[in-house]
PDB file of C-alpha atoms in Angstrom:
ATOM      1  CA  UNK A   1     -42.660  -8.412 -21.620  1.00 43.00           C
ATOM      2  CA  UNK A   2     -40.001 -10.044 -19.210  1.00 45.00           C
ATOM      3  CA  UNK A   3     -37.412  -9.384 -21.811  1.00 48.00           C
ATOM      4  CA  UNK A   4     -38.678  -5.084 -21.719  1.00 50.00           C
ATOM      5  CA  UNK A   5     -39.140  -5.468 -18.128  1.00 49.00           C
ATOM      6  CA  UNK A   6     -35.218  -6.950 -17.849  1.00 49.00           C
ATOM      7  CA  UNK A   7     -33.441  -4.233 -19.916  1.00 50.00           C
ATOM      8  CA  UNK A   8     -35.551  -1.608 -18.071  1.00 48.00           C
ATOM      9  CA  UNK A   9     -33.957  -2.882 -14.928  1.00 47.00           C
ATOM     10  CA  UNK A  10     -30.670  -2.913 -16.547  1.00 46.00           C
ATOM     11  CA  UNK A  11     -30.758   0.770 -17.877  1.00 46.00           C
ATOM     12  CA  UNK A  12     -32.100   1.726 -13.865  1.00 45.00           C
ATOM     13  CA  UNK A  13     -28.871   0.418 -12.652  1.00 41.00           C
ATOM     14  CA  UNK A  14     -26.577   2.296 -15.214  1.00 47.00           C
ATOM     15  CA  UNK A  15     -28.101   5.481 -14.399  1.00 50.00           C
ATOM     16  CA  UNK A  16     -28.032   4.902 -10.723  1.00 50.00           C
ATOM     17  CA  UNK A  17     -25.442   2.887  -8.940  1.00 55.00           C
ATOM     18  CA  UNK A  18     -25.423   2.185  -5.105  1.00 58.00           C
ATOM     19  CA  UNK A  19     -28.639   4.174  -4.518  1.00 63.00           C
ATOM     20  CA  UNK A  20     -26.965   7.301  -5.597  1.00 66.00           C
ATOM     21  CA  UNK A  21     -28.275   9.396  -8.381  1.00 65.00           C
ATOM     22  CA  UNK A  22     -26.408   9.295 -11.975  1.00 71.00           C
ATOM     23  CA  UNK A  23     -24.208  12.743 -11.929  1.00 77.00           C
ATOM     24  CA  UNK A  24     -24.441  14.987 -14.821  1.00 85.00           C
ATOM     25  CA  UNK A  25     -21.863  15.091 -17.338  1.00 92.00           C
ATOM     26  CA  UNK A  26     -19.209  17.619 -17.239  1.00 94.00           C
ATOM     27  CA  UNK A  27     -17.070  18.929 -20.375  1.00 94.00           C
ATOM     28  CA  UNK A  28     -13.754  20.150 -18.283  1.00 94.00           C
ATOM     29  CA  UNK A  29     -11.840  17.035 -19.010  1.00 95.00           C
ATOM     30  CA  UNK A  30     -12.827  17.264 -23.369  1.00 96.00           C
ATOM     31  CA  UNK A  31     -12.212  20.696 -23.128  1.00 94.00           C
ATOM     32  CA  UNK A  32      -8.401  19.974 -21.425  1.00 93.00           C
ATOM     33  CA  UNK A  33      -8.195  17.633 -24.680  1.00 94.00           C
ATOM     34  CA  UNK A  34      -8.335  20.881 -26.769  1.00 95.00           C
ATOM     35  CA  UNK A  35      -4.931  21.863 -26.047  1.00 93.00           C
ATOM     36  CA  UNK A  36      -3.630  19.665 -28.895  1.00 94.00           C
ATOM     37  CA  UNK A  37      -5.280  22.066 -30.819  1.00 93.00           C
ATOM     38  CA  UNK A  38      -3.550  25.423 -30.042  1.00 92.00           C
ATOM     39  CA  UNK A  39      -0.853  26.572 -31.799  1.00 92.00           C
ATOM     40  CA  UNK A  40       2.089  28.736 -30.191  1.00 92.00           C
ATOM     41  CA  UNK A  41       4.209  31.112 -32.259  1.00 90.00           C
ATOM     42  CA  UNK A  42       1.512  31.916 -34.383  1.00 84.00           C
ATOM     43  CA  UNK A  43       3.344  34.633 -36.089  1.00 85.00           C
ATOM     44  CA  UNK A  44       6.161  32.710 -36.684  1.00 87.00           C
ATOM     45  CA  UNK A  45       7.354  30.819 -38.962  1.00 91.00           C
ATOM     46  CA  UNK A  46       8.235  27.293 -37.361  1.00 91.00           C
ATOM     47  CA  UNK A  47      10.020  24.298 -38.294  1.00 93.00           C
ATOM     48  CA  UNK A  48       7.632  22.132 -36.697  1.00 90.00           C
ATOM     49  CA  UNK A  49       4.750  23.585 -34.808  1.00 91.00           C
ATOM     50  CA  UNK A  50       4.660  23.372 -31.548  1.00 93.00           C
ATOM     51  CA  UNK A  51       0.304  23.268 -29.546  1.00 94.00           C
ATOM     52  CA  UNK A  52       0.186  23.809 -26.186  1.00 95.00           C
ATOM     53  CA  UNK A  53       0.065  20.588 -25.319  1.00 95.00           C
ATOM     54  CA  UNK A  54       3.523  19.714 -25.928  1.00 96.00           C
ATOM     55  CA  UNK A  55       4.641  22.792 -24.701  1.00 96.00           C
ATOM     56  CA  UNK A  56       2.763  22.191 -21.190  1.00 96.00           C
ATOM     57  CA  UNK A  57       3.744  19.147 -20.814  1.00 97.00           C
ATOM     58  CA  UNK A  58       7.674  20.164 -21.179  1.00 98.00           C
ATOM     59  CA  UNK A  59       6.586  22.690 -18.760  1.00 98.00           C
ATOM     60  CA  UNK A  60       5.614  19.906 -15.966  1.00 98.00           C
ATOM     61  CA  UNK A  61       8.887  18.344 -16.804  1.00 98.00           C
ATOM     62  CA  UNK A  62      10.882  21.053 -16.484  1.00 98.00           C
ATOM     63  CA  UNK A  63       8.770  22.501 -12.948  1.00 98.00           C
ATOM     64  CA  UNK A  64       9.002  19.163 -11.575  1.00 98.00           C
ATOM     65  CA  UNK A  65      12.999  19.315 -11.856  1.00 98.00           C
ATOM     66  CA  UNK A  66      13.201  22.830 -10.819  1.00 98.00           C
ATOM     67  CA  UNK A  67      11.077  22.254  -7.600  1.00 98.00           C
ATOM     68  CA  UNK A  68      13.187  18.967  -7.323  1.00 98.00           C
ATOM     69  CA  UNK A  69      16.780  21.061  -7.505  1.00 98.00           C
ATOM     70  CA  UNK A  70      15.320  23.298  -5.058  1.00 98.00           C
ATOM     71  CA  UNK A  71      14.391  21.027  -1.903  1.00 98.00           C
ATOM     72  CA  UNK A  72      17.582  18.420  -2.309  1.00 98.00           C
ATOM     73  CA  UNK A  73      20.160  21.147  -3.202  1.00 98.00           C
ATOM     74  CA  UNK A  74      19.046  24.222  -1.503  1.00 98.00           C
ATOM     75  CA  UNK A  75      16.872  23.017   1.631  1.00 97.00           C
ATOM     76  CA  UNK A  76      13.767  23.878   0.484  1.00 97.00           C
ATOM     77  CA  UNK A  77      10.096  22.201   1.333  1.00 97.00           C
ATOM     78  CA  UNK A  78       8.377  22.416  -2.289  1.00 97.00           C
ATOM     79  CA  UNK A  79       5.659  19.626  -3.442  1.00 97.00           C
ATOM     80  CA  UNK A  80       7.499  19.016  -6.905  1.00 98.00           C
ATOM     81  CA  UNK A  81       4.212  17.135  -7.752  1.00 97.00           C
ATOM     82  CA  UNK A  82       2.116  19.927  -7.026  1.00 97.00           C
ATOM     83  CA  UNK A  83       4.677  21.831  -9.342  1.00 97.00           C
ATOM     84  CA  UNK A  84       4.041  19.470 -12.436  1.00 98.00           C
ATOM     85  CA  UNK A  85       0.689  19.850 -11.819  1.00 97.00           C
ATOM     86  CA  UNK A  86       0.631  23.672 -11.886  1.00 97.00           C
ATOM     87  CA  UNK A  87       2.899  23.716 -15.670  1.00 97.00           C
ATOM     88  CA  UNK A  88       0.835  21.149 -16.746  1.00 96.00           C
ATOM     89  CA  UNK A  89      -2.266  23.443 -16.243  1.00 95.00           C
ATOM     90  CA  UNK A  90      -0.687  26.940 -16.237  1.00 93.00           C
ATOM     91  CA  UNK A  91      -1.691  27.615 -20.018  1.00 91.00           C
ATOM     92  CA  UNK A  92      -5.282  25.957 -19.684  1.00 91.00           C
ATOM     93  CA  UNK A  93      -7.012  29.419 -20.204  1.00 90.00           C
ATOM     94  CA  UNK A  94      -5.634  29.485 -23.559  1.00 90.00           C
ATOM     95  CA  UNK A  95      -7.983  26.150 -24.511  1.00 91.00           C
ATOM     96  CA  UNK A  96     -10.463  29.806 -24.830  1.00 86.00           C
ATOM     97  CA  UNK A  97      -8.497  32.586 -25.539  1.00 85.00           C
ATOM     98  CA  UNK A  98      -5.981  31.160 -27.995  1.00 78.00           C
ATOM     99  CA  UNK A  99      -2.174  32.226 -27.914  1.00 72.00           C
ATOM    100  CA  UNK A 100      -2.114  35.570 -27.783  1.00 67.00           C
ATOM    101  CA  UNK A 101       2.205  36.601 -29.306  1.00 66.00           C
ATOM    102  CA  UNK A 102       4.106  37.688 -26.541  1.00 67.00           C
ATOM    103  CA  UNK A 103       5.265  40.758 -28.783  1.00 64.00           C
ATOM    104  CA  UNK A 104       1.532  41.888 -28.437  1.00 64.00           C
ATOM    105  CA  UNK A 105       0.573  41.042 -25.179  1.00 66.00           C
ATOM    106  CA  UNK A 106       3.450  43.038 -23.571  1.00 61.00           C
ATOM    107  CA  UNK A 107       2.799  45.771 -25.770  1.00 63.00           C
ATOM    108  CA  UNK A 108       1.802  47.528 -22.955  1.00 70.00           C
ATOM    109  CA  UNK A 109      -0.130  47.900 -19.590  1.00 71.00           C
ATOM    110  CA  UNK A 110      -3.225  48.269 -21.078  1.00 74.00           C
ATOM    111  CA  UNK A 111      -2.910  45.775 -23.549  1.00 74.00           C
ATOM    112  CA  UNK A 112      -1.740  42.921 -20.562  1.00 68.00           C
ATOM    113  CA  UNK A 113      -4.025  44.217 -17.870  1.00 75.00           C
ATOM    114  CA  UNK A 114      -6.853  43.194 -20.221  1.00 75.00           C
ATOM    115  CA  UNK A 115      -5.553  40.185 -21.037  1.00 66.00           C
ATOM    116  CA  UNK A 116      -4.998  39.052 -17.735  1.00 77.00           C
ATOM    117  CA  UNK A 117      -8.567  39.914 -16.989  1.00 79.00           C
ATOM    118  CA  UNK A 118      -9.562  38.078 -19.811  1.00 82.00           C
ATOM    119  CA  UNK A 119      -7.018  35.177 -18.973  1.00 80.00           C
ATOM    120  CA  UNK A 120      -8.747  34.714 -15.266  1.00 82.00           C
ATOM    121  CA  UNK A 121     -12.483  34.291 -16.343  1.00 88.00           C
ATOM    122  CA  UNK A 122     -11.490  31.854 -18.966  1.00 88.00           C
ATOM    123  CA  UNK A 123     -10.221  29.827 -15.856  1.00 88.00           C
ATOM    124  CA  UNK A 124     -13.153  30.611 -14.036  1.00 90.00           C
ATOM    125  CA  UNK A 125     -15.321  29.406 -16.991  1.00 92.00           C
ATOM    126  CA  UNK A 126     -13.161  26.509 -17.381  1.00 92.00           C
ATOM    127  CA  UNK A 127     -13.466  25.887 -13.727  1.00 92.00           C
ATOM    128  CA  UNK A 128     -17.150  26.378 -13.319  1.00 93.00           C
ATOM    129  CA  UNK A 129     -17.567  23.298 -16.025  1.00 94.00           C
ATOM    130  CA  UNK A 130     -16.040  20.569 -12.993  1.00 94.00           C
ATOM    131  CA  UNK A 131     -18.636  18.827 -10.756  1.00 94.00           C
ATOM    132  CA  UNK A 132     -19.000  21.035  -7.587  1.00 92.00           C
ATOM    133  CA  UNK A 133     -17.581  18.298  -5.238  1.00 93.00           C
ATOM    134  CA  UNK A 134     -14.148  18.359  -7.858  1.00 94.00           C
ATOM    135  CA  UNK A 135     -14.082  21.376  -8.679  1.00 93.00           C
ATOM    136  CA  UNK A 136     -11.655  22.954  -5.037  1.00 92.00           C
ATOM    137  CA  UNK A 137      -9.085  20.049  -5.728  1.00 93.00           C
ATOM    138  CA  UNK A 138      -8.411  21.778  -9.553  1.00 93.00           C
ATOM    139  CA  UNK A 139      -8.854  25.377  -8.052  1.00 92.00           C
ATOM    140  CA  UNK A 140      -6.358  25.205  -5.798  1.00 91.00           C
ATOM    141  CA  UNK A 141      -4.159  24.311  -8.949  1.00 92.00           C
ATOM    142  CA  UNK A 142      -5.356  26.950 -10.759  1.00 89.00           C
ATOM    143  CA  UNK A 143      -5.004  30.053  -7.746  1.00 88.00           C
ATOM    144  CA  UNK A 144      -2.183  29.915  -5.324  1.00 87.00           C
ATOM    145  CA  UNK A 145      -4.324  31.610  -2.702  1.00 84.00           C
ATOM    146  CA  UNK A 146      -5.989  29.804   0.212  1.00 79.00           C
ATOM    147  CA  UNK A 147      -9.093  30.596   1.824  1.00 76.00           C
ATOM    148  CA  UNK A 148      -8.163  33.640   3.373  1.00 77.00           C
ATOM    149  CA  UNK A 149      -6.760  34.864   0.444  1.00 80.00           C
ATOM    150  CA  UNK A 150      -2.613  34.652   1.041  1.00 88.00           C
ATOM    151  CA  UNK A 151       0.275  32.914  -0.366  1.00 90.00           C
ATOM    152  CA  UNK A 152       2.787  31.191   1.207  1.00 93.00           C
ATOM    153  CA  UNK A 153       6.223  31.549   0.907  1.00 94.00           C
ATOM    154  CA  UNK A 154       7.125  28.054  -0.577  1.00 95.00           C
ATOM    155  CA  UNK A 155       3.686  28.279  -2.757  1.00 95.00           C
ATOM    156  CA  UNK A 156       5.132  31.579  -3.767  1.00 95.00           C
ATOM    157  CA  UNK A 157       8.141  30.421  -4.643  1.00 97.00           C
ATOM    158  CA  UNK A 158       7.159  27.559  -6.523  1.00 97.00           C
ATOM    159  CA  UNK A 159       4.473  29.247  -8.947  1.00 97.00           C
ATOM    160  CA  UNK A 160       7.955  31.845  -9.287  1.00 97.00           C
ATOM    161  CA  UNK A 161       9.698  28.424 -10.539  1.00 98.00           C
ATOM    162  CA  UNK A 162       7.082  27.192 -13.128  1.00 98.00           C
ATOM    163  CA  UNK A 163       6.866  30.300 -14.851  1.00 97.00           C
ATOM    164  CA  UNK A 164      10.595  30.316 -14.918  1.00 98.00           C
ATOM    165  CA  UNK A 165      10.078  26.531 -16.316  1.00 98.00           C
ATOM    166  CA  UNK A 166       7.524  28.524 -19.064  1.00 97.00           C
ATOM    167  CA  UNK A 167      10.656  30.183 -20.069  1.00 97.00           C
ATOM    168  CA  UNK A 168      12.730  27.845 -20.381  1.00 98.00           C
ATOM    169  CA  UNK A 169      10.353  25.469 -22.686  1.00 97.00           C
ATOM    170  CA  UNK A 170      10.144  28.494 -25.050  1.00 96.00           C
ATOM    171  CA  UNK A 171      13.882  29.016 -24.943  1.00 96.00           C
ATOM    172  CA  UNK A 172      14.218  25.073 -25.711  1.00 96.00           C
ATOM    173  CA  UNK A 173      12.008  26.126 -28.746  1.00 95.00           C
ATOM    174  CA  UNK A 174      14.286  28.585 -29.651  1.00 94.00           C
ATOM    175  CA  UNK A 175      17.075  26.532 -29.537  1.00 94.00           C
ATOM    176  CA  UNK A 176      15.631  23.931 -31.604  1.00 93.00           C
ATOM    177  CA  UNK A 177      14.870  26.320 -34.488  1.00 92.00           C
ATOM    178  CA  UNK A 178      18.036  27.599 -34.743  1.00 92.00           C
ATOM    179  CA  UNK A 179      19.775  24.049 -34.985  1.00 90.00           C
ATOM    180  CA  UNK A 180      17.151  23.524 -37.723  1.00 90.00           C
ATOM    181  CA  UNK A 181      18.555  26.382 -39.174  1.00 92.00           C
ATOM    182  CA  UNK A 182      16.036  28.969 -38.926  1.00 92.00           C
ATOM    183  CA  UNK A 183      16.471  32.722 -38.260  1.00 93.00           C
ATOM    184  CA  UNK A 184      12.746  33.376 -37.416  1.00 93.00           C
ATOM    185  CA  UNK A 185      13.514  32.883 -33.751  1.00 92.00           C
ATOM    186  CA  UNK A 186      16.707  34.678 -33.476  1.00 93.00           C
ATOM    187  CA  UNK A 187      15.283  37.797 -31.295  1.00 92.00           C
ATOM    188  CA  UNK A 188      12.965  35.519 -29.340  1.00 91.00           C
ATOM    189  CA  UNK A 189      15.620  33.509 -28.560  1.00 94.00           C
ATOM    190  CA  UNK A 190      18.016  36.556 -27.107  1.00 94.00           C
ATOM    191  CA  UNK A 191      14.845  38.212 -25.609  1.00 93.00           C
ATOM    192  CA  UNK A 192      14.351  35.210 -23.757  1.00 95.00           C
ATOM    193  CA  UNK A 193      17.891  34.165 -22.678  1.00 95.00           C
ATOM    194  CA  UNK A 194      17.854  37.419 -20.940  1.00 96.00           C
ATOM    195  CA  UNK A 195      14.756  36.745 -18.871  1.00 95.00           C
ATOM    196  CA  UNK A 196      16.123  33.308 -18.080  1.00 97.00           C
ATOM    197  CA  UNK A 197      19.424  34.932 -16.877  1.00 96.00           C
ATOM    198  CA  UNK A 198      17.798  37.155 -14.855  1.00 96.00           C
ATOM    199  CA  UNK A 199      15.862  34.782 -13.366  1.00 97.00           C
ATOM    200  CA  UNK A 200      19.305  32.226 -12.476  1.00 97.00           C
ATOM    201  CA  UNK A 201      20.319  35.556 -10.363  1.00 96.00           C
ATOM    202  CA  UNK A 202      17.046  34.716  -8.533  1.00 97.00           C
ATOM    203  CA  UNK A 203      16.469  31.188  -8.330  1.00 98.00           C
ATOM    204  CA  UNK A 204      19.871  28.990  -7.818  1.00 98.00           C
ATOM    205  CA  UNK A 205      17.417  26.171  -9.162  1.00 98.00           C
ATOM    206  CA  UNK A 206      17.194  27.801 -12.623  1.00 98.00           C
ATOM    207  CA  UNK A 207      20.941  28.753 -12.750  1.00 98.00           C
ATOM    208  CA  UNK A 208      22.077  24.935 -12.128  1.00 98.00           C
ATOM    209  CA  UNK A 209      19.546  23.886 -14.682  1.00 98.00           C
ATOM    210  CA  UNK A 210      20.531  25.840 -17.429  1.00 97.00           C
ATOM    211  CA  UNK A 211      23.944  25.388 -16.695  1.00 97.00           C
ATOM    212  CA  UNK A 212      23.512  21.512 -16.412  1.00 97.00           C
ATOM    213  CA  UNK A 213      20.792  20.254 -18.258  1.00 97.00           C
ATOM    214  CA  UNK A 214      20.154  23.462 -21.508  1.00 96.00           C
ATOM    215  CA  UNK A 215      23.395  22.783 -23.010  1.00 94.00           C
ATOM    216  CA  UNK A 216      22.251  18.965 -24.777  1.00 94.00           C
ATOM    217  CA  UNK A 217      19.125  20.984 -26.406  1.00 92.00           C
ATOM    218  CA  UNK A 218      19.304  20.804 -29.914  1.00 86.00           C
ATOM    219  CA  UNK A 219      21.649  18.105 -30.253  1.00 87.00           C
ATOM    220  CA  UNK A 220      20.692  14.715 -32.452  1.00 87.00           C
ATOM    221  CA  UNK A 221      20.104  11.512 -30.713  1.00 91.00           C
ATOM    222  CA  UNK A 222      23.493   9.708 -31.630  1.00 93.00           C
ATOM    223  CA  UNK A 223      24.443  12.844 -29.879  1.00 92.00           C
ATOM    224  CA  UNK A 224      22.738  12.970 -26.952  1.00 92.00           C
ATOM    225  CA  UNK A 225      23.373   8.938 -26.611  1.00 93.00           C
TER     226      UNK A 225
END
């Protein structure tokens, strides 16, 4: 009886520690694991498939340098860690919807219009799975807004720079294919050098990237060594 009356005692304290009540378990962290899982370019034919999770996390890299360029070059305030944050996240909805081809989803407004509706409550969903006392840190990563509902300028401007970062990390797959020598990509990759250069016209950040750091892309270690 001592020996039931000690492990009861034990399994007490795991469930409660300090007084305060054991917390329920929450699935937003296991479903963040997923993104291994998701393919991009799923109607293409790829070298060597590329999930989301890879591609977000070249994202993060490639925000946090943008947002970097931005405030030591060109005088700007930006939290570059809030930026790797936001690329590391900025495809989470996906974990639900899957990758939908860019070919379809600009297919037109009423095509992207619903999938931007559809995009947003998969975040919410997503969201709504966090502890309640979490969940405003992640939100604020998720929706640029505050509590009144603006933007800022430099909040703006950075969620302008990670999507230009999104860009780039496709054109880096681009580039990669075609070193591997593989046509599939050959429109994609044009389609999205254009975007790209439009977007250096904007943002100085992106221009001195791609002019700096895009070129090395594609080569081979010894290379790039």
């Amino acid at each position: 009886m001592a020996e039931q009356g000690g492990c009861e005692g034990a399994s007490q304290r795991e469930v409660s520690k300090a007084g305060q009540p054991a917390r329920e378990q929450s699935s937003f962290f296991a479903l963040m694991s997923r993104m291994k899982y998701i393919e991009r370019w799923a109607l293409m034919r790829s070298t060597h498939p590329e999930n989301l999770s890879e591609h977000s996390l070249e994202v993060a890299v490639i925000a946090h340098a943008l947002a970097t360029i931005a405030n030591v070059r060109y005088g700007r305030s930006l939290d570059a860690d809030k930026a790797a944050l936001v690329g590391l996240f900025h495809d989470m909805s996906e974990i639900i919807t899957g990758d939908m081809p860019t070919p379809v989803k600009y297919a037109n407004g009423q095509i992207l219009g619903a999938y931007k509706d559809v995009e947003a409550r998969a975040e919410l969903k997503l969201l709504d799975e966090l502890p309640d006392d979490l969940a405003p840190t992640y939100r604020r990563i998720f929706f640029p807004e505050d509590e009144h509902g603006n933007v800022s300028e430099d909040e703006a401007y950075l969620r302008a720079l990670v999507k230009a970062a999104d860009k780039i990390s496709a054109l880096i797959k681009c580039v990669d294919e075609a070193h591997a020598g593989n046509a599939e990509f050959t429109r994609a990759k044009d389609s999205t050098q254009q975007k790209i250069d439009a977007m250096a016209e904007e943002y100085p950040e992106v221009r001195d990237f791609v002019a700096e750091f895009l070129p090395p892309y594609g080569q081979t270690l010894d290379q790039l060594l």
